[in-house]
Amino acid sequence: MEWQPNQESLKTLSTCLRDSLSGFNQTVQKQAEEMLVQAKASPDINNYLALIFSSAVPPAGLDFTPDGWHLVRSAAGIMLKNQVKSHFKDIPANSLALVKLAIPMGIQDKNAQIRNVSGNIATELIRRGGLLNWPDFLPELLRLLSNEGGQIPNEAQEGAMAAMAKICEDNTKMLEAPVNGQRPLNFLLPKFIEATQSPLPKVRAQALTAINVFTDRKSQAMVNSVDSLLQHLFHLSEDPVPEVRRQVCRAFVRLVETRPDKLLPHISGLVDYIISQQKNDDEELACEAAEFWLSVGEHENLWQALEPYVNKIIPVLLECMVYSPEDIAALGGASDDEEEEDREEDIKPQFAKKTLTRNINKDDPSADQNKNGNAYEKLASMDEDLEDGEIDDDDEEDGDENPDEKWTLRKCSAAALDVFARDFGGSVFTSILPYLQTNLKHQDWPYREAAVLALGAVAEGCMDVVVPHLPELVPYLISLLEDPEPVVRQITCWTLGRYSSWAAELQDPAQKNTYFMPLMDGILRKMLDKNKKVQEAGASAMANLEEKAGKQLEPYCGPIIQQYVRCFGKYKDRNMWILYDCVQTLAEHIGPVLARPELTGQLMPALIDRWQKVGDQSRELFPLLECLSYVAMALGDAFAPFAEPIFARCIQIIHQNLEQALAATNNANFDQPDKDFLVTSLDLLSAIIQALSDEKAAKLVQNSQPTFFELLSFCMEDPADEVQQSAYALLGDCAKYVFGQLKPFLPSILPILLKRLDLGGILDEEIEGSFSVVNNACWSAGEIAMQYKKEMAPYVPELLERCVAIISDPNVPKGVNENAAIALGRLGLDNYELLAPLLPRFAEDFLDSMDEVDPSEEKATAFKGFSMVVAQNPQSIESVLMHFFVAIARYPELKLRTVSKADLHDVFQNVLNIYRQIIPQFHEFISQMEPQDQEALKTNYTI
């Protein structure tokens, strides 16, 4: 029987939806939200939502304004989309059928907001259910789009194309994959290209949006259609609508990577076109155009094609690097703000709801937010797709953001100049030199600032030709650190950081005193500028200088640390993050020097003070934990006095995070916690275990039992690759430094590790992150094999199987292959009898892998284990015996005679002795080797 709504229930739900959006009465709003939660339990909830969403007028007896009813319908649509997203498998077939009837109606609605929400529901349905569960939907969209009879309203055409663009963005691989023997995209792409000829600007723009999902992908459909697409792009290049031209520029940018051959014949015309668009008053269009220079400049084959046009392009880049009047207004002319507290949105990415609020009704000029309280913001918050901190790339359309916080035409142009400098070298500096001479001392600060930016942008590519000018330029730049305009001081810090390598490498003490010391002193002083943005730029430049100067900073560590401690006392939350980077970069480059008592005595109290102030849920923990990891490694055992409370808190943070994740898995009302808490805590535990003496590290781990290895096991199986990656790194460190504590837990840990080494469990879309995990898992397996010795025996068959699969797979990255080979070799150290019968299965791949591995302790132990296996079954590797002998001959640095290499020498000698016994014409066999390899064997071994 056909479903019929209960009119009272329909009215109640409509009223609840309206009240849940109320910004004027929070009590009513809260009651309505609670009733909506209860309503979700009704088996008919999706039917009612679909009905409300698709109804152009409210139920009889309810008094809604047109705007008010549109809001209710949108709320119903968003709630319906969230239902599909979270509970698709539980929605009955008859309810799904009703939803699928409602969506085409919504796509054709007069209201842009309803059309937008319809597309969101449609793409979610396809994402969850696939194309075959809704086979007539895409043909229906194409029917609306084609408007063959001329009777389809403009709104329906726009809604259909916008929905299609969303479906392409969210279901890209599905459209490229075969469905019943046909790839949908092969049929759809020509239709999209055809739609770019629509008389409706929004259809043209959305058609290009859909096409651009695929322009940087090498699908068969794009191969088939690229010539037709290019013809249409050239035609659309003069379109009167900026958004259409923006998408045209985006298409050219993306085709650089996939079809440079198609663009090359048109490069002259493209240069002129991109220049014209970059000069456009529309910032987004101009910025999209400027991206073209970045893409071409970074393309390994296409960049040279720009050489004849560089002198035409660079003046445009320089012109676009000057702050616009709008940008200057947005900067607000702030100066001394060092005492002002940071706003929360300054510290982390802007909350996505605000952007969505501006865009949810962007196509509906009639929508008036003031009439509806905070209804639009509330509506945006209902959508589960955009989470805290996420910003949709296509939603960043407002001009009210600080230009320092977003990707702008100015930044894109500077980045392009940087790329050109690296491509074309000194000629770029020659080209900008007149500009610098005119503008570096310009009386108007925007021109001074742009000139300093240009000078910094060419630093990496033009250093050689700039160096003769630096004795004059650097003192002037140092003087600009006192410029009255904060933005000039800010960019000067950045540029000095870019040239700091020149000053750091000066050998003459007089020159060092003239240039390096004042440069470093100036940057350090700017870290305590009265403007917070300048402080940030100073700290960033100091981190850059640390990278470039390295150990040359050792004599200056005292004043550097003193300034950092002052910064810890002065900085607000945002700049703390970059200050942590300064500390960890210094720790990384000067290492044990930091352990000097006079330095540790200043730095550690400042870090511990911050450690105690930052809460367990604060995102500031991420950079703080990472910083402490570097400091612990630098201090070594000198970190011991601070280790115990830090170690315990990391365990606590991991425990809390895993409990929160479990709660969120079992209850949809809870949010998943941020995995960065796990990653940074695991990494700090690793650093502490490496830094302390084995005895002290073992005591910390022992005091954390049984929690420590139980938590580590959970992290090894966490859904996030980055968590697993850090967990396996910690596991390997535990095997290396605290094996006694790890050993009792290996029977439960090793099966998890072996499962993770199975390449069959890696999905295509997760392949990059998964290989990072497999890499660390291989390394940790090798470390465990070294320590567990013969007790590894029960795990040998499976570990062998996994490692052989990895080293024999040509698609596995080099680093993963090498770690798997090392683990396999180390397995032979104490289990050579078990591996010997299977030696022919892996000998050739092992030797191939080892050819690529740099000399190390790991390589020595792996070769020793492999050679011990060979000694048990020498006849089995006849086909690769010459390869093995060459590897022995070429094994480097044996004369250093470290313990492991001395052992390896003896094992190699033993293997050679065995083959001398079993090969009748041994010397004839040796004579087939290259002369230098024969000589190496005779010199280092008795043969």
Tab-separated table of C-alpha atoms in Angstrom, residues 426-584:
chain	number	residue	atom	x	y	z
A	426	GLY	CA	70.469	34.576	-13.290
A	427	SER	CA	68.544	36.048	-16.225
A	428	VAL	CA	65.517	36.435	-13.938
A	429	PHE	CA	67.513	38.572	-11.479
A	430	THR	CA	68.841	40.642	-14.380
A	431	SER	CA	65.229	41.146	-15.460
A	432	ILE	CA	64.035	42.350	-12.026
A	433	LEU	CA	67.123	44.409	-11.123
A	434	PRO	CA	65.780	47.718	-12.534
A	435	TYR	CA	62.546	47.132	-10.610
A	436	LEU	CA	64.499	46.540	-7.387
A	437	GLN	CA	66.612	49.643	-7.900
A	438	THR	CA	63.480	51.748	-8.383
A	439	ASN	CA	61.337	50.280	-5.596
A	440	LEU	CA	63.512	48.999	-2.721
A	441	LYS	CA	63.708	52.563	-1.366
A	442	HIS	CA	60.285	53.703	-2.629
A	443	GLN	CA	58.567	56.226	-0.383
A	444	ASP	CA	55.273	54.265	-0.538
A	445	TRP	CA	55.530	51.139	1.617
A	446	PRO	CA	53.526	48.779	-0.689
A	447	TYR	CA	56.202	49.196	-3.369
A	448	ARG	CA	59.049	48.770	-0.861
A	449	GLU	CA	57.370	45.636	0.435
A	450	ALA	CA	56.846	44.168	-3.059
A	451	ALA	CA	60.482	44.801	-3.993
A	452	VAL	CA	61.719	43.026	-0.850
A	453	LEU	CA	59.310	40.161	-1.632
A	454	ALA	CA	60.675	39.917	-5.199
A	455	LEU	CA	64.258	39.870	-3.924
A	456	GLY	CA	63.402	37.061	-1.512
A	457	ALA	CA	61.500	35.108	-4.173
A	458	VAL	CA	64.535	34.803	-6.467
A	459	ALA	CA	66.952	33.818	-3.683
A	460	GLU	CA	67.033	30.086	-4.338
A	461	GLY	CA	67.343	30.248	-8.129
A	462	CYS	CA	69.537	33.329	-8.517
A	463	MET	CA	71.843	33.143	-5.509
A	464	ASP	CA	75.026	33.079	-7.602
A	465	VAL	CA	74.240	36.315	-9.442
A	466	VAL	CA	72.786	38.048	-6.373
A	467	VAL	CA	75.850	37.323	-4.187
A	468	PRO	CA	77.965	40.208	-5.574
A	469	HIS	CA	75.146	42.583	-4.590
A	470	LEU	CA	74.566	41.144	-1.097
A	471	PRO	CA	77.262	43.180	0.722
A	472	GLU	CA	75.205	46.223	-0.246
A	473	LEU	CA	71.732	44.656	-0.026
A	474	VAL	CA	72.003	42.860	3.335
A	475	PRO	CA	72.829	45.950	5.449
A	476	TYR	CA	69.963	47.796	3.757
A	477	LEU	CA	67.585	44.906	4.462
A	478	ILE	CA	68.736	44.879	8.096
A	479	SER	CA	67.874	48.588	8.274
A	480	LEU	CA	64.387	47.778	6.922
A	481	LEU	CA	63.816	45.648	10.027
A	482	GLU	CA	63.117	49.004	11.698
A	483	ASP	CA	60.713	50.190	8.960
A	484	PRO	CA	57.675	51.970	10.483
A	485	GLU	CA	55.324	49.687	8.505
A	486	PRO	CA	54.936	46.220	10.129
A	487	VAL	CA	54.261	44.511	6.781
A	488	VAL	CA	57.657	45.694	5.490
A	489	ARG	CA	59.410	44.427	8.630
A	490	GLN	CA	57.568	41.140	8.202
A	491	ILE	CA	58.621	40.512	4.581
A	492	THR	CA	62.174	41.673	5.332
A	493	CYS	CA	62.498	38.922	7.946
A	494	TRP	CA	61.431	36.376	5.336
A	495	THR	CA	63.872	37.650	2.710
A	496	LEU	CA	66.805	37.785	5.151
A	497	GLY	CA	66.000	34.197	6.107
A	498	ARG	CA	66.215	33.231	2.419
A	499	TYR	CA	69.712	34.759	2.113
A	500	SER	CA	70.958	33.621	5.519
A	501	SER	CA	72.949	30.743	3.973
A	502	TRP	CA	75.252	33.273	2.280
A	503	ALA	CA	75.976	35.030	5.563
A	504	ALA	CA	76.354	31.749	7.470
A	505	GLU	CA	78.908	30.401	4.994
A	506	LEU	CA	81.218	33.443	5.166
A	507	GLN	CA	84.657	32.258	6.339
A	508	ASP	CA	86.414	35.581	6.965
A	509	PRO	CA	85.849	36.546	10.652
A	510	ALA	CA	85.628	40.240	9.711
A	511	GLN	CA	82.941	39.528	7.103
A	512	LYS	CA	81.090	37.300	9.581
A	513	ASN	CA	81.051	40.164	12.076
A	514	THR	CA	79.935	42.614	9.389
A	515	TYR	CA	77.106	40.563	7.882
A	516	PHE	CA	76.217	37.337	9.719
A	517	MET	CA	76.181	38.668	13.267
A	518	PRO	CA	74.013	41.741	12.503
A	519	LEU	CA	71.682	39.584	10.362
A	520	MET	CA	71.182	37.003	13.126
A	521	ASP	CA	70.885	39.735	15.763
A	522	GLY	CA	68.295	41.593	13.672
A	523	ILE	CA	66.172	38.487	13.176
A	524	LEU	CA	66.379	37.591	16.869
A	525	ARG	CA	65.303	41.139	17.805
A	526	LYS	CA	62.311	40.930	15.464
A	527	MET	CA	61.182	37.830	17.336
A	528	LEU	CA	60.204	40.325	20.066
A	529	ASP	CA	58.827	43.014	17.767
A	530	LYS	CA	55.798	44.923	19.036
A	531	ASN	CA	53.732	43.434	16.173
A	532	LYS	CA	52.739	39.755	16.418
A	533	LYS	CA	52.948	39.128	12.658
A	534	VAL	CA	56.518	40.464	12.644
A	535	GLN	CA	57.311	38.240	15.633
A	536	GLU	CA	56.034	35.267	13.651
A	537	ALA	CA	58.079	36.241	10.573
A	538	GLY	CA	61.184	36.709	12.744
A	539	ALA	CA	60.756	33.287	14.332
A	540	SER	CA	60.202	31.675	10.938
A	541	ALA	CA	63.314	33.382	9.547
A	542	MET	CA	65.294	32.202	12.570
A	543	ALA	CA	64.219	28.599	11.946
A	544	ASN	CA	65.350	29.084	8.331
A	545	LEU	CA	68.705	30.462	9.491
A	546	GLU	CA	69.130	27.463	11.817
A	547	GLU	CA	68.587	25.114	8.867
A	548	LYS	CA	71.184	26.954	6.791
A	549	ALA	CA	73.798	27.623	9.480
A	550	GLY	CA	73.620	24.290	11.332
A	551	LYS	CA	76.523	23.662	13.662
A	552	GLN	CA	77.946	27.123	12.953
A	553	LEU	CA	75.412	28.417	15.488
A	554	GLU	CA	77.086	26.550	18.369
A	555	PRO	CA	79.081	29.598	19.589
A	556	TYR	CA	75.894	31.688	19.698
A	557	CYS	CA	73.606	29.190	21.474
A	558	GLY	CA	73.631	31.193	24.727
A	559	PRO	CA	72.055	34.405	23.375
A	560	ILE	CA	69.755	32.411	21.069
A	561	ILE	CA	68.334	30.372	23.953
A	562	GLN	CA	68.024	33.515	26.093
A	563	GLN	CA	65.919	35.167	23.404
A	564	TYR	CA	63.756	32.047	23.025
A	565	VAL	CA	63.106	32.027	26.775
A	566	ARG	CA	62.037	35.699	26.577
A	567	CYS	CA	59.711	34.752	23.716
A	568	PHE	CA	58.172	31.949	25.806
A	569	GLY	CA	57.360	34.574	28.411
A	570	LYS	CA	55.923	37.040	25.883
A	571	TYR	CA	54.241	35.144	23.035
A	572	LYS	CA	50.535	34.646	22.695
A	573	ASP	CA	49.205	31.247	21.634
A	574	ARG	CA	49.610	31.499	17.851
A	575	ASN	CA	53.293	32.400	17.802
A	576	MET	CA	54.097	29.627	20.272
A	577	TRP	CA	53.722	27.180	17.398
A	578	ILE	CA	56.513	28.736	15.331
A	579	LEU	CA	58.636	29.189	18.476
A	580	TYR	CA	58.463	25.427	19.051
A	581	ASP	CA	59.720	25.028	15.479
A	582	CYS	CA	62.694	27.295	16.258
A	583	VAL	CA	63.589	25.252	19.334
A	584	GLN	CA	63.286	21.877	17.610
